[in-house]
């Protein structure tokens, strides 16, 4: 089942790229394996998937030891500052930096571990009260402050769009995030790259790709409902 659904998602990514005049290699598929057993992840690995996203620090730590060492793990969930030290050398990318305080903690732990942490800033682009993230108008100030920190590198933006029945309703938010990333990129701030745009999930990843996503986070579409 996992292999078939993974192939369907890959095909959808190719078609969305064609519609947008983009190359499929410009979009990284992150298989969101949170709450899923190792056996299902192994099915995805057997089907050629190498990049996985987890919401909880404990799950990343547990799963890494049981799976091939060449897999790429992304931290996509809300990250508490007291948990940073456990994943600082394990996560290829932290998608969910939603405060300056968290960025400072990541910087400190990365320095201790002798690594540079690549991160995305989480933007609450739809201004939902239930969501974490910087408001659109706060992002540039945050970027400039984080740019001064050691051992942390901002390489783009991330958002979790509203849960909607019709994916088209989220196009406006994906457009906004893309524009924000272009605007910040044009300011040429040292230590800041706006090369990655993590947006789009199972219900709306095709629309996100059409609007410029470089990473899509698909869980249910690959592994089925929880």
GROMACS .gro file of N, CA and C in nm, residues 8-177:
model
  510
    8UNK      N    1   0.180   0.739  -0.639
    8UNK     CA    2   0.073   0.833  -0.676
    8UNK      C    3   0.113   0.976  -0.642
    9UNK      N    4   0.167   0.994  -0.520
    9UNK     CA    5   0.210   1.127  -0.477
    9UNK      C    6   0.321   1.178  -0.569
   10UNK      N    7   0.416   1.092  -0.601
   10UNK     CA    8   0.526   1.133  -0.690
   10UNK      C    9   0.473   1.177  -0.827
   11UNK      N   10   0.376   1.101  -0.876
   11UNK     CA   11   0.315   1.135  -1.006
   11UNK      C   12   0.244   1.270  -0.999
   12UNK      N   13   0.174   1.292  -0.889
   12UNK     CA   14   0.104   1.421  -0.870
   12UNK      C   15   0.203   1.537  -0.864
   13UNK      N   16   0.318   1.514  -0.802
   13UNK     CA   17   0.421   1.618  -0.794
   13UNK      C   18   0.473   1.652  -0.934
   14UNK      N   19   0.498   1.547  -1.013
   14UNK     CA   20   0.545   1.568  -1.151
   14UNK      C   21   0.443   1.650  -1.231
   15UNK      N   22   0.316   1.614  -1.217
   15UNK     CA   23   0.211   1.685  -1.293
   15UNK      C   24   0.195   1.830  -1.247
   16UNK      N   25   0.206   1.852  -1.115
   16UNK     CA   26   0.195   1.989  -1.063
   16UNK      C   27   0.312   2.074  -1.114
   17UNK      N   28   0.430   2.014  -1.119
   17UNK     CA   29   0.548   2.084  -1.171
   17UNK      C   30   0.529   2.117  -1.320
   18UNK      N   31   0.473   2.024  -1.394
   18UNK     CA   32   0.448   2.048  -1.538
   18UNK      C   33   0.353   2.167  -1.556
   19UNK      N   34   0.247   2.170  -1.474
   19UNK     CA   35   0.150   2.280  -1.484
   19UNK      C   36   0.215   2.415  -1.452
   20UNK      N   37   0.314   2.411  -1.360
   20UNK     CA   38   0.378   2.536  -1.317
   20UNK      C   39   0.504   2.569  -1.397
   21UNK      N   40   0.538   2.483  -1.493
   21UNK     CA   41   0.660   2.505  -1.572
   21UNK      C   42   0.785   2.488  -1.488
   22UNK      N   43   0.780   2.394  -1.393
   22UNK     CA   44   0.894   2.369  -1.305
   22UNK      C   45   0.947   2.228  -1.329
   23UNK      N   46   1.070   2.203  -1.279
   23UNK     CA   47   1.126   2.069  -1.289
   23UNK      C   48   1.094   1.992  -1.161
   24UNK      N   49   1.056   1.865  -1.170
   24UNK     CA   50   1.027   1.786  -1.050
   24UNK      C   51   1.143   1.781  -0.951
   25UNK      N   52   1.267   1.793  -1.000
   25UNK     CA   53   1.383   1.789  -0.909
   25UNK      C   54   1.388   1.913  -0.818
   26UNK      N   55   1.305   2.012  -0.847
   26UNK     CA   56   1.302   2.134  -0.763
   26UNK      C   57   1.217   2.115  -0.637
   27UNK      N   58   1.148   2.001  -0.629
   27UNK     CA   59   1.057   1.978  -0.516
   27UNK      C   60   1.099   1.854  -0.438
   28UNK      N   61   1.124   1.871  -0.309
   28UNK     CA   62   1.161   1.758  -0.223
   28UNK      C   63   1.036   1.707  -0.151
   29UNK      N   64   1.012   1.578  -0.162
   29UNK     CA   65   0.899   1.516  -0.093
   29UNK      C   66   0.944   1.469   0.045
   30UNK      N   67   0.882   1.524   0.148
   30UNK     CA   68   0.909   1.480   0.285
   30UNK      C   69   0.793   1.390   0.327
   31UNK      N   70   0.824   1.263   0.348
   31UNK     CA   71   0.722   1.167   0.392
   31UNK      C   72   0.704   1.184   0.543
   32UNK      N   73   0.587   1.230   0.583
   32UNK     CA   74   0.562   1.258   0.725
   32UNK      C   75   0.523   1.128   0.794
   33UNK      N   76   0.620   1.077   0.872
   33UNK     CA   77   0.605   0.944   0.930
   33UNK      C   78   0.566   0.947   1.077
   34UNK      N   79   0.523   1.062   1.126
   34UNK     CA   80   0.487   1.074   1.268
   34UNK      C   81   0.379   0.973   1.305
   35UNK      N   82   0.395   0.912   1.419
   35UNK     CA   83   0.304   0.809   1.474
   35UNK      C   84   0.302   0.679   1.394
   36UNK      N   85   0.379   0.673   1.288
   36UNK     CA   86   0.378   0.551   1.205
   36UNK      C   87   0.486   0.453   1.251
   37UNK      N   88   0.457   0.323   1.244
   37UNK     CA   89   0.557   0.225   1.287
   37UNK      C   90   0.675   0.217   1.191
   38UNK      N   91   0.787   0.170   1.243
   38UNK     CA   92   0.909   0.155   1.163
   38UNK      C   93   0.883   0.069   1.040
   39UNK      N   94   0.797  -0.032   1.055
   39UNK     CA   95   0.771  -0.122   0.942
   39UNK      C   96   0.714  -0.047   0.820
   40UNK      N   97   0.630   0.054   0.844
   40UNK     CA   98   0.574   0.132   0.732
   40UNK      C   99   0.681   0.221   0.670
   41UNK      N  100   0.768   0.275   0.755
   41UNK     CA  101   0.878   0.357   0.703
   41UNK      C  102   0.969   0.271   0.617
   42UNK      N  103   0.993   0.148   0.661
   42UNK     CA  104   1.076   0.055   0.583
   42UNK      C  105   1.016   0.028   0.445
   43UNK      N  106   0.883   0.022   0.439
   43UNK     CA  107   0.817   0.004   0.308
   43UNK      C  108   0.847   0.123   0.218
   44UNK      N  109   0.841   0.242   0.276
   44UNK     CA  110   0.868   0.364   0.198
   44UNK      C  111   1.015   0.367   0.153
   45UNK      N  112   1.104   0.326   0.242
   45UNK     CA  113   1.247   0.321   0.209
   45UNK      C  114   1.271   0.223   0.094
   46UNK      N  115   1.204   0.109   0.101
   46UNK     CA  116   1.216   0.007  -0.005
   46UNK      C  117   1.167   0.062  -0.139
   47UNK      N  118   1.074   0.159  -0.132
   47UNK     CA  119   1.021   0.220  -0.255
   47UNK      C  120   1.102   0.343  -0.296
   48UNK      N  121   1.217   0.362  -0.229
   48UNK     CA  122   1.308   0.469  -0.271
   48UNK      C  123   1.297   0.601  -0.197
   49UNK      N  124   1.211   0.609  -0.094
   49UNK     CA  125   1.198   0.735  -0.020
   49UNK      C  126   1.312   0.749   0.081
   50UNK      N  127   1.378   0.865   0.083
   50UNK     CA  128   1.493   0.884   0.173
   50UNK      C  129   1.470   0.995   0.275
   51UNK      N  130   1.367   1.075   0.258
   51UNK     CA  131   1.348   1.193   0.343
   51UNK      C  132   1.219   1.179   0.424
   52UNK      N  133   1.231   1.191   0.555
   52UNK     CA  134   1.115   1.172   0.644
   52UNK      C  135   1.102   1.289   0.741
   53UNK      N  136   0.978   1.318   0.777
   53UNK     CA  137   0.950   1.428   0.869
   53UNK      C  138   0.881   1.376   0.993
   54UNK      N  139   0.925   1.425   1.107
   54UNK     CA  140   0.866   1.386   1.235
   54UNK      C  141   0.826   1.510   1.315
   55UNK      N  142   0.722   1.494   1.397
   55UNK     CA  143   0.672   1.604   1.480
   55UNK      C  144   0.733   1.607   1.619
   56UNK      N  145   0.779   1.490   1.664
   56UNK     CA  146   0.826   1.481   1.803
   56UNK      C  147   0.972   1.437   1.809
   57UNK      N  148   1.045   1.502   1.898
   57UNK     CA  149   1.187   1.473   1.916
   57UNK      C  150   1.208   1.326   1.953
   58UNK      N  151   1.126   1.276   2.044
   58UNK     CA  152   1.139   1.138   2.090
   58UNK      C  153   1.127   1.039   1.974
   59UNK      N  154   1.033   1.067   1.883
   59UNK     CA  155   1.013   0.975   1.769
   59UNK      C  156   1.133   0.975   1.675
   60UNK      N  157   1.189   1.093   1.648
   60UNK     CA  158   1.309   1.098   1.562
   60UNK      C  159   1.419   1.015   1.626
   61UNK      N  160   1.442   1.037   1.755
   61UNK     CA  161   1.551   0.966   1.824
   61UNK      C  162   1.530   0.815   1.824
   62UNK      N  163   1.406   0.772   1.847
   62UNK     CA  164   1.375   0.628   1.849
   62UNK      C  165   1.393   0.564   1.712
   63UNK      N  166   1.345   0.634   1.609
   63UNK     CA  167   1.342   0.574   1.474
   63UNK      C  168   1.479   0.574   1.407
   64UNK      N  169   1.558   0.677   1.432
   64UNK     CA  170   1.689   0.686   1.367
   64UNK      C  171   1.773   0.562   1.392
   65UNK      N  172   1.767   0.512   1.515
   65UNK     CA  173   1.848   0.396   1.551
   65UNK      C  174   1.803   0.266   1.487
   66UNK      N  175   1.680   0.265   1.436
   66UNK     CA  176   1.625   0.140   1.381
   66UNK      C  177   1.624   0.136   1.228
   67UNK      N  178   1.667   0.245   1.165
   67UNK     CA  179   1.655   0.255   1.019
   67UNK      C  180   1.790   0.288   0.956
   68UNK      N  181   1.803   0.273   0.824
   68UNK     CA  182   1.932   0.299   0.758
   68UNK      C  183   1.987   0.437   0.792
   69UNK      N  184   2.119   0.442   0.803
   69UNK     CA  185   2.184   0.566   0.849
   69UNK      C  186   2.188   0.676   0.743
   70UNK      N  187   2.154   0.642   0.618
   70UNK     CA  188   2.162   0.744   0.512
   70UNK      C  189   2.030   0.817   0.489
   71UNK      N  190   1.933   0.797   0.578
   71UNK     CA  191   1.805   0.867   0.562
   71UNK      C  192   1.820   1.011   0.615
   72UNK      N  193   1.734   1.096   0.562
   72UNK     CA  194   1.735   1.238   0.603
   72UNK      C  195   1.612   1.261   0.690
   73UNK      N  196   1.633   1.319   0.808
   73UNK     CA  197   1.523   1.343   0.903
   73UNK      C  198   1.500   1.492   0.921
   74UNK      N  199   1.375   1.532   0.905
   74UNK     CA  200   1.338   1.672   0.922
   74UNK      C  201   1.247   1.687   1.044
   75UNK      N  202   1.275   1.786   1.126
   75UNK     CA  203   1.188   1.817   1.240
   75UNK      C  204   1.084   1.917   1.192
   76UNK      N  205   0.958   1.873   1.183
   76UNK     CA  206   0.856   1.960   1.126
   76UNK      C  207   0.754   2.007   1.229
   77UNK      N  208   0.760   1.951   1.351
   77UNK     CA  209   0.662   1.988   1.453
   77UNK      C  210   0.713   2.098   1.544
   78UNK      N  211   0.626   2.147   1.631
   78UNK     CA  212   0.662   2.250   1.728
   78UNK      C  213   0.776   2.195   1.816
   79UNK      N  214   0.881   2.272   1.828
   79UNK     CA  215   1.001   2.227   1.900
   79UNK      C  216   1.017   2.306   2.030
   80UNK      N  217   1.020   2.232   2.141
   80UNK     CA  218   1.042   2.298   2.271
   80UNK      C  219   1.191   2.319   2.292
   81UNK      N  220   1.225   2.431   2.356
   81UNK     CA  221   1.366   2.467   2.370
   81UNK      C  222   1.445   2.362   2.449
   82UNK      N  223   1.381   2.300   2.548
   82UNK     CA  224   1.454   2.202   2.629
   82UNK      C  225   1.479   2.070   2.556
   83UNK      N  226   1.423   2.056   2.436
   83UNK     CA  227   1.443   1.932   2.358
   83UNK      C  228   1.545   1.948   2.244
   84UNK      N  229   1.586   2.072   2.222
   84UNK     CA  230   1.673   2.100   2.106
   84UNK      C  231   1.799   2.015   2.108
   85UNK      N  232   1.859   2.001   2.227
   85UNK     CA  233   1.988   1.931   2.237
   85UNK      C  234   1.982   1.787   2.186
   86UNK      N  235   1.864   1.726   2.193
   86UNK     CA  236   1.852   1.585   2.154
   86UNK      C  237   1.854   1.564   2.002
   87UNK      N  238   1.816   1.667   1.927
   87UNK     CA  239   1.809   1.647   1.781
   87UNK      C  240   1.905   1.736   1.702
   88UNK      N  241   1.982   1.817   1.772
   88UNK     CA  242   2.063   1.917   1.702
   88UNK      C  243   2.157   1.853   1.599
   89UNK      N  244   2.206   1.732   1.627
   89UNK     CA  245   2.297   1.666   1.533
   89UNK      C  246   2.226   1.554   1.455
   90UNK      N  247   2.094   1.546   1.469
   90UNK     CA  248   2.019   1.440   1.402
   90UNK      C  249   1.930   1.492   1.289
   91UNK      N  250   1.871   1.609   1.308
   91UNK     CA  251   1.779   1.664   1.207
   91UNK      C  252   1.858   1.737   1.099
   92UNK      N  253   1.835   1.700   0.975
   92UNK     CA  254   1.898   1.769   0.862
   92UNK      C  255   1.848   1.912   0.854
   93UNK      N  256   1.719   1.930   0.888
   93UNK     CA  257   1.657   2.062   0.879
   93UNK      C  258   1.548   2.073   0.985
   94UNK      N  259   1.546   2.187   1.054
   94UNK     CA  260   1.437   2.217   1.148
   94UNK      C  261   1.345   2.317   1.079
   95UNK      N  262   1.220   2.273   1.054
   95UNK     CA  263   1.126   2.357   0.977
   95UNK      C  264   1.052   2.458   1.063
   96UNK      N  265   1.054   2.437   1.195
   96UNK     CA  266   0.953   2.502   1.279
   96UNK      C  267   1.011   2.602   1.380
   97UNK      N  268   1.104   2.687   1.335
   97UNK     CA  269   1.157   2.790   1.425
   97UNK      C  270   1.054   2.904   1.430
   98UNK      N  271   0.989   2.915   1.547
   98UNK     CA  272   0.876   3.006   1.558
   98UNK      C  273   0.898   3.119   1.659
   99UNK      N  274   1.022   3.131   1.709
   99UNK     CA  275   1.052   3.240   1.801
   99UNK      C  276   1.203   3.267   1.802
  100UNK      N  277   1.239   3.388   1.843
  100UNK     CA  278   1.380   3.423   1.856
  100UNK      C  279   1.444   3.339   1.966
  101UNK      N  280   1.368   3.315   2.073
  101UNK     CA  281   1.422   3.237   2.186
  101UNK      C  282   1.460   3.096   2.141
  102UNK      N  283   1.376   3.036   2.058
  102UNK     CA  284   1.408   2.902   2.007
  102UNK      C  285   1.533   2.908   1.919
  103UNK      N  286   1.542   3.009   1.834
  103UNK     CA  287   1.659   3.024   1.746
  103UNK      C  288   1.787   3.036   1.829
  104UNK      N  289   1.779   3.112   1.939
  104UNK     CA  290   1.897   3.129   2.026
  104UNK      C  291   1.937   2.996   2.089
  105UNK      N  292   1.838   2.918   2.131
  105UNK     CA  293   1.867   2.786   2.190
  105UNK      C  294   1.932   2.693   2.087
  106UNK      N  295   1.879   2.696   1.965
  106UNK     CA  296   1.937   2.614   1.857
  106UNK      C  297   2.082   2.656   1.831
  107UNK      N  298   2.106   2.786   1.829
  107UNK     CA  299   2.241   2.839   1.808
  107UNK      C  300   2.337   2.788   1.917
  108UNK      N  301   2.292   2.796   2.042
  108UNK     CA  302   2.376   2.751   2.156
  108UNK      C  303   2.408   2.602   2.147
  109UNK      N  304   2.304   2.522   2.122
  109UNK     CA  305   2.323   2.376   2.118
  109UNK      C  306   2.406   2.335   1.997
  110UNK      N  307   2.388   2.403   1.885
  110UNK     CA  308   2.465   2.372   1.764
  110UNK      C  309   2.613   2.403   1.787
  111UNK      N  310   2.638   2.514   1.857
  111UNK     CA  311   2.777   2.551   1.887
  111UNK      C  312   2.842   2.445   1.975
  112UNK      N  313   2.770   2.400   2.076
  112UNK     CA  314   2.822   2.297   2.167
  112UNK      C  315   2.853   2.168   2.090
  113UNK      N  316   2.766   2.135   1.995
  113UNK     CA  317   2.780   2.009   1.920
  113UNK      C  318   2.878   2.022   1.802
  114UNK      N  319   2.921   2.144   1.776
  114UNK     CA  320   3.014   2.165   1.664
  114UNK      C  321   2.951   2.149   1.528
  115UNK      N  322   2.823   2.187   1.518
  115UNK     CA  323   2.752   2.178   1.389
  115UNK      C  324   2.689   2.313   1.358
  116UNK      N  325   2.648   2.329   1.232
  116UNK     CA  326   2.567   2.445   1.195
  116UNK      C  327   2.427   2.393   1.164
  117UNK      N  328   2.329   2.448   1.233
  117UNK     CA  329   2.190   2.402   1.214
  117UNK      C  330   2.123   2.481   1.103
  118UNK      N  331   2.073   2.409   1.004
  118UNK     CA  332   1.991   2.472   0.900
  118UNK      C  333   1.847   2.476   0.947
  119UNK      N  334   1.785   2.593   0.934
  119UNK     CA  335   1.648   2.608   0.983
  119UNK      C  336   1.562   2.685   0.884
  120UNK      N  337   1.431   2.667   0.901
  120UNK     CA  338   1.331   2.749   0.832
  120UNK      C  339   1.254   2.825   0.939
  121UNK      N  340   1.212   2.945   0.907
  121UNK     CA  341   1.127   3.019   1.000
  121UNK      C  342   0.981   2.985   0.969
  122UNK      N  343   0.909   2.949   1.074
  122UNK     CA  344   0.767   2.918   1.057
  122UNK      C  345   0.687   3.048   1.058
  123UNK      N  346   0.606   3.065   0.954
  123UNK     CA  347   0.526   3.187   0.940
  123UNK      C  348   0.378   3.151   0.950
  124UNK      N  349   0.308   3.220   1.037
  124UNK     CA  350   0.163   3.201   1.051
  124UNK      C  351   0.095   3.290   0.948
  125UNK      N  352   0.104   3.248   0.823
  125UNK     CA  353   0.065   3.334   0.712
  125UNK      C  354  -0.086   3.359   0.708
  126UNK      N  355  -0.164   3.263   0.762
  126UNK     CA  356  -0.310   3.280   0.763
  126UNK      C  357  -0.360   3.341   0.894
  127UNK      N  358  -0.266   3.376   0.982
  127UNK     CA  359  -0.298   3.442   1.109
  127UNK      C  360  -0.400   3.362   1.191
  128UNK      N  361  -0.376   3.232   1.202
  128UNK     CA  362  -0.467   3.147   1.280
  128UNK      C  363  -0.424   3.145   1.427
  129UNK      N  364  -0.518   3.165   1.515
  129UNK     CA  365  -0.486   3.169   1.658
  129UNK      C  366  -0.430   3.036   1.709
  130UNK      N  367  -0.471   2.927   1.645
  130UNK     CA  368  -0.430   2.793   1.693
  130UNK      C  369  -0.290   2.755   1.646
  131UNK      N  370  -0.228   2.837   1.562
  131UNK     CA  371  -0.100   2.799   1.502
  131UNK      C  372   0.017   2.878   1.562
  132UNK      N  373   0.133   2.815   1.559
  132UNK     CA  374   0.257   2.881   1.599
  132UNK      C  375   0.312   2.958   1.479
  133UNK      N  376   0.414   3.038   1.504
  133UNK     CA  377   0.483   3.103   1.393
  133UNK      C  378   0.485   3.254   1.404
  134UNK      N  379   0.577   3.312   1.326
  134UNK     CA  380   0.587   3.458   1.318
  134UNK      C  381   0.474   3.510   1.231
  135UNK      N  382   0.424   3.627   1.263
  135UNK     CA  383   0.331   3.696   1.172
  135UNK      C  384   0.413   3.751   1.055
  136UNK      N  385   0.346   3.767   0.944
  136UNK     CA  386   0.413   3.811   0.821
  136UNK      C  387   0.500   3.935   0.845
  137UNK      N  388   0.445   4.032   0.918
  137UNK     CA  389   0.516   4.160   0.937
  137UNK      C  390   0.633   4.149   1.036
  138UNK      N  391   0.644   4.035   1.106
  138UNK     CA  392   0.753   4.016   1.203
  138UNK      C  393   0.875   3.944   1.143
  139UNK      N  394   0.857   3.887   1.025
  139UNK     CA  395   0.958   3.794   0.972
  139UNK      C  396   1.091   3.863   0.942
  140UNK      N  397   1.086   3.978   0.877
  140UNK     CA  398   1.214   4.041   0.840
  140UNK      C  399   1.296   4.078   0.964
  141UNK      N  400   1.230   4.133   1.066
  141UNK     CA  401   1.301   4.169   1.189
  141UNK      C  402   1.362   4.045   1.252
  142UNK      N  403   1.285   3.936   1.255
  142UNK     CA  404   1.334   3.810   1.314
  142UNK      C  405   1.454   3.757   1.235
  143UNK      N  406   1.443   3.762   1.105
  143UNK     CA  407   1.552   3.715   1.017
  143UNK      C  408   1.681   3.792   1.046
  144UNK      N  409   1.668   3.924   1.060
  144UNK     CA  410   1.787   4.007   1.083
  144UNK      C  411   1.851   3.976   1.218
  145UNK      N  412   1.767   3.945   1.317
  145UNK     CA  413   1.821   3.913   1.450
  145UNK      C  414   1.887   3.775   1.451
  146UNK      N  415   1.820   3.679   1.390
  146UNK     CA  416   1.874   3.542   1.387
  146UNK      C  417   2.003   3.536   1.304
  147UNK      N  418   2.011   3.621   1.202
  147UNK     CA  419   2.130   3.625   1.116
  147UNK      C  420   2.258   3.654   1.195
  148UNK      N  421   2.242   3.718   1.311
  148UNK     CA  422   2.359   3.754   1.394
  148UNK      C  423   2.408   3.636   1.480
  149UNK      N  424   2.325   3.533   1.493
  149UNK     CA  425   2.359   3.421   1.582
  149UNK      C  426   2.461   3.327   1.516
  150UNK      N  427   2.538   3.260   1.601
  150UNK     CA  428   2.639   3.166   1.550
  150UNK      C  429   2.578   3.027   1.528
  151UNK      N  430   2.635   2.953   1.436
  151UNK     CA  431   2.602   2.811   1.415
  151UNK      C  432   2.455   2.785   1.380
  152UNK      N  433   2.390   2.885   1.323
  152UNK     CA  434   2.252   2.864   1.276
  152UNK      C  435   2.238   2.938   1.144
  153UNK      N  436   2.174   2.874   1.048
  153UNK     CA  437   2.160   2.934   0.916
  153UNK      C  438   2.014   2.923   0.870
  154UNK      N  439   1.952   3.038   0.847
  154UNK     CA  440   1.814   3.040   0.796
  154UNK      C  441   1.819   3.019   0.645
  155UNK      N  442   1.754   2.913   0.598
  155UNK     CA  443   1.760   2.885   0.452
  155UNK      C  444   1.623   2.897   0.385
  156UNK      N  445   1.523   2.948   0.459
  156UNK     CA  446   1.393   2.965   0.395
  156UNK      C  447   1.280   2.978   0.496
  157UNK      N  448   1.159   2.961   0.446
  157UNK     CA  449   1.038   2.979   0.527
  157UNK      C  450   0.949   2.855   0.520
  158UNK      N  451   0.864   2.842   0.620
  158UNK     CA  452   0.769   2.730   0.626
  158UNK      C  453   0.634   2.782   0.675
  159UNK      N  454   0.528   2.722   0.628
  159UNK     CA  455   0.396   2.751   0.685
  159UNK      C  456   0.311   2.625   0.689
  160UNK      N  457   0.217   2.626   0.784
  160UNK     CA  458   0.112   2.524   0.787
  160UNK      C  459  -0.016   2.597   0.751
  161UNK      N  460  -0.066   2.572   0.632
  161UNK     CA  461  -0.186   2.642   0.585
  161UNK      C  462  -0.310   2.588   0.657
  162UNK      N  463  -0.420   2.663   0.653
  162UNK     CA  464  -0.542   2.615   0.719
  162UNK      C  465  -0.589   2.481   0.663
  163UNK      N  466  -0.660   2.405   0.746
  163UNK     CA  467  -0.719   2.280   0.700
  163UNK      C  468  -0.847   2.315   0.624
  164UNK      N  469  -0.849   2.285   0.496
  164UNK     CA  470  -0.964   2.321   0.412
  164UNK      C  471  -1.008   2.201   0.328
  165UNK      N  472  -1.133   2.201   0.289
  165UNK     CA  473  -1.184   2.096   0.199
  165UNK      C  474  -1.133   2.119   0.057
  166UNK      N  475  -1.129   2.245   0.018
  166UNK     CA  476  -1.090   2.279  -0.119
  166UNK      C  477  -0.951   2.344  -0.117
  167UNK      N  478  -0.854   2.274  -0.174
  167UNK     CA  479  -0.714   2.319  -0.171
  167UNK      C  480  -0.697   2.459  -0.231
  168UNK      N  481  -0.782   2.495  -0.325
  168UNK     CA  482  -0.771   2.627  -0.390
  168UNK      C  483  -0.780   2.741  -0.289
  169UNK      N  484  -0.849   2.717  -0.178
  169UNK     CA  485  -0.864   2.821  -0.076
  169UNK      C  486  -0.730   2.859  -0.015
  170UNK      N  487  -0.633   2.770  -0.022
  170UNK     CA  488  -0.502   2.799   0.037
  170UNK      C  489  -0.404   2.862  -0.061
  171UNK      N  490  -0.444   2.874  -0.187
  171UNK     CA  491  -0.352   2.931  -0.287
  171UNK      C  492  -0.305   3.071  -0.246
  172UNK      N  493  -0.397   3.149  -0.194
  172UNK     CA  494  -0.365   3.286  -0.153
  172UNK      C  495  -0.253   3.289  -0.049
  173UNK      N  496  -0.254   3.191   0.043
  173UNK     CA  497  -0.151   3.188   0.149
  173UNK      C  498  -0.016   3.143   0.093
  174UNK      N  499  -0.020   3.046   0.001
  174UNK     CA  500   0.105   3.001  -0.061
  174UNK      C  501   0.168   3.113  -0.144
  175UNK      N  502   0.084   3.187  -0.215
  175UNK     CA  503   0.133   3.301  -0.293
  175UNK      C  504   0.200   3.404  -0.202
  176UNK      N  505   0.134   3.431  -0.090
  176UNK     CA  506   0.185   3.530   0.007
  176UNK      C  507   0.321   3.488   0.062
  177UNK      N  508   0.334   3.359   0.098
  177UNK     CA  509   0.460   3.312   0.155
  177UNK      C  510   0.572   3.319   0.051
   0.00000   0.00000   0.00000
